mmCIF file of C-alpha atoms in Angstrom:
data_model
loop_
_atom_site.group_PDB
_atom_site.id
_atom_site.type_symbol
_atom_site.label_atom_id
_atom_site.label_comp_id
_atom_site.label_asym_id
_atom_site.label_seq_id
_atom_site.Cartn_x
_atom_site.Cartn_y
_atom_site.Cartn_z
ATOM 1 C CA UNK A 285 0.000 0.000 0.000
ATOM 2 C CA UNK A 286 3.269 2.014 -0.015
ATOM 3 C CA UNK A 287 3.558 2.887 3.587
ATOM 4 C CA UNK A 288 6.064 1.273 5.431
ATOM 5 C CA UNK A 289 5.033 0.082 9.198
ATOM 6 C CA UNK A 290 5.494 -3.544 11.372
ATOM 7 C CA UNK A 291 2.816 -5.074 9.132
ATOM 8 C CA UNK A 292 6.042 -5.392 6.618
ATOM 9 C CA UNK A 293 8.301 -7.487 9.071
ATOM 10 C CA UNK A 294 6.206 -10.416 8.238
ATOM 11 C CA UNK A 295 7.615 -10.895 5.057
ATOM 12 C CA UNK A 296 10.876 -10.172 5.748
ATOM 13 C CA UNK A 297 10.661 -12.711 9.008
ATOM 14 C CA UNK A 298 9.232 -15.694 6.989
ATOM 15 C CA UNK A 299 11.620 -14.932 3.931
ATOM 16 C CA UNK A 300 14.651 -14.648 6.036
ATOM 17 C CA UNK A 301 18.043 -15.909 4.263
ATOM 18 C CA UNK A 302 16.537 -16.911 0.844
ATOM 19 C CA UNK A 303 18.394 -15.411 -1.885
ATOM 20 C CA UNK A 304 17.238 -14.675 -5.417
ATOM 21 C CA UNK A 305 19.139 -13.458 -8.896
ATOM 22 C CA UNK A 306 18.533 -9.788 -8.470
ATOM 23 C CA UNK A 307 21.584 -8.841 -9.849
ATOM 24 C CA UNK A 308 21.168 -5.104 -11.005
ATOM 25 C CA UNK A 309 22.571 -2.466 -8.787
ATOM 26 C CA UNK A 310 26.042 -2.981 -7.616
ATOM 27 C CA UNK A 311 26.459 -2.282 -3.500
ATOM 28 C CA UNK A 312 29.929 -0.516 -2.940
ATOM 29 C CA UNK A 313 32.209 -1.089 0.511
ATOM 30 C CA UNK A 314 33.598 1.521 2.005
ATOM 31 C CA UNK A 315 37.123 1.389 4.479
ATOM 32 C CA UNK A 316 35.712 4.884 5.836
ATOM 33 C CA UNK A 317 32.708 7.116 6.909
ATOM 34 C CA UNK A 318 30.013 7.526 8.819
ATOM 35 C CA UNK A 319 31.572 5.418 12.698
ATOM 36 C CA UNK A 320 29.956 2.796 14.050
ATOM 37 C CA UNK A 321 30.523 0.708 17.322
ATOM 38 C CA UNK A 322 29.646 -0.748 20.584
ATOM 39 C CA UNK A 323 30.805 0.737 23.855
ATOM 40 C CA UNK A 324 31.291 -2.433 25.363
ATOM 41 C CA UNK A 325 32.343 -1.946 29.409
ATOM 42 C CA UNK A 326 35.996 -2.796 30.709
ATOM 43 C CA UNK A 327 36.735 -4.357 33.799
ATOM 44 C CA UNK A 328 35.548 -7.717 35.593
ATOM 45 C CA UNK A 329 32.682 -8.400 35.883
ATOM 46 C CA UNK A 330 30.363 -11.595 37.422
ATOM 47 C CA UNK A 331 29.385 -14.540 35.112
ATOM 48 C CA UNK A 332 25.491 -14.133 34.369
ATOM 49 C CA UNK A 333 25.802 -10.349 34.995
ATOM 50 C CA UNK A 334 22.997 -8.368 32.709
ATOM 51 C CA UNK A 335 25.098 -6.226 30.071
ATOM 52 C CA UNK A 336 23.293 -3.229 28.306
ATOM 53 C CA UNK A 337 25.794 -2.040 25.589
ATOM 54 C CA UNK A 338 25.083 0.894 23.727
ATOM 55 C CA UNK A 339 25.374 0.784 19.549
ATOM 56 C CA UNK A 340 26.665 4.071 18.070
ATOM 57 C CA UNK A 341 25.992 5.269 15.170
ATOM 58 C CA UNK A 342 27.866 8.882 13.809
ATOM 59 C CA UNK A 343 30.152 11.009 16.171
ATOM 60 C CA UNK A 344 29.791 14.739 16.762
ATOM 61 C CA UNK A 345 33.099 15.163 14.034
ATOM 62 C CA UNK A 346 31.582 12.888 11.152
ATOM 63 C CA UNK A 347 27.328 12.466 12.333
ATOM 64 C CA UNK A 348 25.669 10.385 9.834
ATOM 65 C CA UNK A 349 24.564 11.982 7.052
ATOM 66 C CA UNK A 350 20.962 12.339 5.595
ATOM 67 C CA UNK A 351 20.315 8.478 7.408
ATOM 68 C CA UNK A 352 17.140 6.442 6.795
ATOM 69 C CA UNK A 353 17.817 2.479 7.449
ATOM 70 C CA UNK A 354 20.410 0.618 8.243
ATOM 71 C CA UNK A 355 21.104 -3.028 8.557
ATOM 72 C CA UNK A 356 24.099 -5.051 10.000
ATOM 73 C CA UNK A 357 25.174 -7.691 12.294
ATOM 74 C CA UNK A 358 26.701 -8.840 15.569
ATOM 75 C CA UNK A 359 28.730 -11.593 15.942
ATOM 76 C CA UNK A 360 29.432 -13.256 19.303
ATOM 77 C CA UNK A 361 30.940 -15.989 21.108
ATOM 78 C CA UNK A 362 28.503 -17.883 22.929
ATOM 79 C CA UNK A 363 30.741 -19.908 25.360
ATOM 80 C CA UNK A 364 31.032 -16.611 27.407
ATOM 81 C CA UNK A 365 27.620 -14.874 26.160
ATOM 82 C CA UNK A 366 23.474 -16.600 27.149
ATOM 83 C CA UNK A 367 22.754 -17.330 23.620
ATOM 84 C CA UNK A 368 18.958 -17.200 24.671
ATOM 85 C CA UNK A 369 19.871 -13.600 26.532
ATOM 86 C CA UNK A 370 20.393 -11.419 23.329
ATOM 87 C CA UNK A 371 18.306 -8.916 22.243
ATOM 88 C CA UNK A 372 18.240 -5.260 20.740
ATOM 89 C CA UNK A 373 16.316 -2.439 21.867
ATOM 90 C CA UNK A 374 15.893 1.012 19.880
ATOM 91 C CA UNK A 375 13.180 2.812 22.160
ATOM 92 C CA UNK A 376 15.968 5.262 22.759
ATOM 93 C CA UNK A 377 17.935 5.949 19.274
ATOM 94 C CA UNK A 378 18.675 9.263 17.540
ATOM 95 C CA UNK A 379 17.105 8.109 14.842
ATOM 96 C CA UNK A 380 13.925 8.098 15.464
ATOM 97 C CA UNK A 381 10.979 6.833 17.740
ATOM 98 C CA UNK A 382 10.114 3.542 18.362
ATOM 99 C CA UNK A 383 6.953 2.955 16.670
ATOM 100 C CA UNK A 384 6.473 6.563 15.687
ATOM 101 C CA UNK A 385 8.519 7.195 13.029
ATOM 102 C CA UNK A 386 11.118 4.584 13.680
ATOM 103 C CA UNK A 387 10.893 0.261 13.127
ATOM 104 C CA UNK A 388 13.430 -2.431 14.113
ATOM 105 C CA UNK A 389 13.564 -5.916 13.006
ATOM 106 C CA UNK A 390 16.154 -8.497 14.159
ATOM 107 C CA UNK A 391 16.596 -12.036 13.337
ATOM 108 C CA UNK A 392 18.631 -13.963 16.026
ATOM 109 C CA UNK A 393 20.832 -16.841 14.261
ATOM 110 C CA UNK A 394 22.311 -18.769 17.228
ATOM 111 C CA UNK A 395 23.718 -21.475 15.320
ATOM 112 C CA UNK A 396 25.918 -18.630 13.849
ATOM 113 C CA UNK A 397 26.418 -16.734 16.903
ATOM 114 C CA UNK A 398 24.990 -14.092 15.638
ATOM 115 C CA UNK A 399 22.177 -11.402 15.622
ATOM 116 C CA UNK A 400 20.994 -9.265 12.456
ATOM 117 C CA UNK A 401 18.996 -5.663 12.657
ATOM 118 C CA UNK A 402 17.813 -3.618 10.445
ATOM 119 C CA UNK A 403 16.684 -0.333 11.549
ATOM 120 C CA UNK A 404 14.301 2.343 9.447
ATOM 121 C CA UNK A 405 12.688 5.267 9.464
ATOM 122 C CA UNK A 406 9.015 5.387 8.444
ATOM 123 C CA UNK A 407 8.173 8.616 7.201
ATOM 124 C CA UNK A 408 10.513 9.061 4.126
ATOM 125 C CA UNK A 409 12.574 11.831 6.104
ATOM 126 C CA UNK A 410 16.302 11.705 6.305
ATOM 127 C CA UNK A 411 18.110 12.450 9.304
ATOM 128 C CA UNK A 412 21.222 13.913 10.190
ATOM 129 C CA UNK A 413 23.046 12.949 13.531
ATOM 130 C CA UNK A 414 24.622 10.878 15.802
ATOM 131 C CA UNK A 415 25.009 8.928 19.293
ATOM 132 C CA UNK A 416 23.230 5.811 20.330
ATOM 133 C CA UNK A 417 21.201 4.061 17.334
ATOM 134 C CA UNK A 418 20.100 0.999 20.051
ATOM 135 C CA UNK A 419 21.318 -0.748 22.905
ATOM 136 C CA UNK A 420 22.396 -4.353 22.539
ATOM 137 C CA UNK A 421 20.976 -6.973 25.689
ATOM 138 C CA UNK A 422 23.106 -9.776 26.569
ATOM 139 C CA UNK A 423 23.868 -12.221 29.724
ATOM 140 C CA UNK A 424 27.668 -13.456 30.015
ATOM 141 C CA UNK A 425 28.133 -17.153 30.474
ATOM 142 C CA UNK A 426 27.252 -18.573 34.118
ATOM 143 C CA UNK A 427 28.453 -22.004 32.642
ATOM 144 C CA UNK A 428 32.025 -21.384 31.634
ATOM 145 C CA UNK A 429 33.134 -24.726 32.337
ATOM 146 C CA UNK A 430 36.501 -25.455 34.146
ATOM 147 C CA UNK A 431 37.527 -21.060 33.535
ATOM 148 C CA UNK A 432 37.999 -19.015 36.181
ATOM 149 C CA UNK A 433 38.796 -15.733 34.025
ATOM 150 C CA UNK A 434 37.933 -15.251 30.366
ATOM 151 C CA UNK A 435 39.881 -12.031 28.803
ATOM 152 C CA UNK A 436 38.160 -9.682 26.228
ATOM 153 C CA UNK A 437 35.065 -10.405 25.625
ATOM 154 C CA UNK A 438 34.534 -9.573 21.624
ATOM 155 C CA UNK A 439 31.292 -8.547 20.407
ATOM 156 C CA UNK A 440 31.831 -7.456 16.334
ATOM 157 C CA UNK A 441 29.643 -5.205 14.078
ATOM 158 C CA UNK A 442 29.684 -6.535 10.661
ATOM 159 C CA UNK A 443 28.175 -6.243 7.121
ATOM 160 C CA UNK A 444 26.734 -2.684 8.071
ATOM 161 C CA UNK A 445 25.037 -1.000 5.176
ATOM 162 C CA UNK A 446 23.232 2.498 5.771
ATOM 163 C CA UNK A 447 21.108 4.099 3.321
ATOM 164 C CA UNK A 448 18.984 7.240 2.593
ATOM 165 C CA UNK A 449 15.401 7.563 2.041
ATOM 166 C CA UNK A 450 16.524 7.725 -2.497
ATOM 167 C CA UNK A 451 18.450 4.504 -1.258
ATOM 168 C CA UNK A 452 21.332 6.388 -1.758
ATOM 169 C CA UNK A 453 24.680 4.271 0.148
ATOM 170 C CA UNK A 454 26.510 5.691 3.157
ATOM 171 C CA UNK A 455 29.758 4.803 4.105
ATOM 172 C CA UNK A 456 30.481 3.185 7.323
ATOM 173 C CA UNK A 457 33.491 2.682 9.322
ATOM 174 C CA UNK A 458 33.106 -0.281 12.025
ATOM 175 C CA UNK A 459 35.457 0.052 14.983
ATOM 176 C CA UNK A 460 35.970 -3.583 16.320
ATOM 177 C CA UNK A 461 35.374 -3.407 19.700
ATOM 178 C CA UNK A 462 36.406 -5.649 22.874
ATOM 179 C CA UNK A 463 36.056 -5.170 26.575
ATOM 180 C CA UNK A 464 35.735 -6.767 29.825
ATOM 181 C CA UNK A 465 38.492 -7.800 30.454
ATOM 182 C CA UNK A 466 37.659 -10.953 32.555
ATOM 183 C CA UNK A 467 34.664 -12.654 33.990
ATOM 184 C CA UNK A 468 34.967 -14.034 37.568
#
């Protein structure tokens, strides 16, 4: 009907990871841009301790540019990270307002060790900014067998891909990012 609201997760949840032979339009990677990372906490911390790690998006040098959607990935271990404990949360992003003008969809692939978003905008404006795009939920490991300290933690951003409301691609640079630097 050509407005864009939750009804449209549905076909994006029960077509998720089918591929078809699309093949005009050719997606460019960038090695700079717009940043992106987690701010992952340092220091110990207790196994099953409740983590709520912010996801930024922009920086007050280089915001992101005339942003829409994006979509990307975090990768995780899960012998030190509850698989069943992730989650994403964008009721507070920059971007937007949680079922105002703003959607979320992830897709949770534990076999990977993984979790996908995609994040959009739903009223064909642009926005120019930056700060925290979502918080990421996750639970480190209470069942670390036979470890009594596991260093650096690594949660990684990857296959990020923002867009305009034209569809236009903005670069992104992903900042790897580890912390905690052992679990007791």
């Amino acid at each position: 009907n050509g407005v864009v609201n939750a009804d449209d997760t549905l076909a994006i949840i029960l077509n998720y990871g089918q591929s078809h032979l699309k093949t005009s339009g050719q997606q460019e990677l960038f090695s700079s841009g717009t940043v992106m990372y987690l701010d992952i906490p340092n220091g110990p911390i207790s196994k099953g301790t409740k983590l709520i790690i912010p996801i930024y998006l922009g920086s007050s040098t280089s915001p992101a540019p005339n942003a829409y959607g994006i979509a990307f990935s975090i990768s995780y271990d899960s012998s030190l990270v509850n698989n069943d404990s992730i989650s994403i949360s964008v009721d507070n992003s920059w971007l937007g307002t949680n079922g105002f003008d703003l959607m979320s969809v992830t897709k949770h692939l534990s076999s990977a060790q993984q979790i996908d978003i995609a994040v959009s905008r739903t009223d064909q404006v642009n926005q120019t900014g930056y700060g925290v795009l979502g918080e990421l939920n996750v639970v480190t490991s209470d069942n670390i067998s036979g470890k009594t300290n596991v260093a650096d933690i690594k949660l990684t951003i990857t296959s990020a891909h923002l867009i305009s409301v034209d569809e236009s691609i903005i670069d992104v640079t992903i900042t790897s990012t580890t912390g905690i630097e052992n679990i007791n």
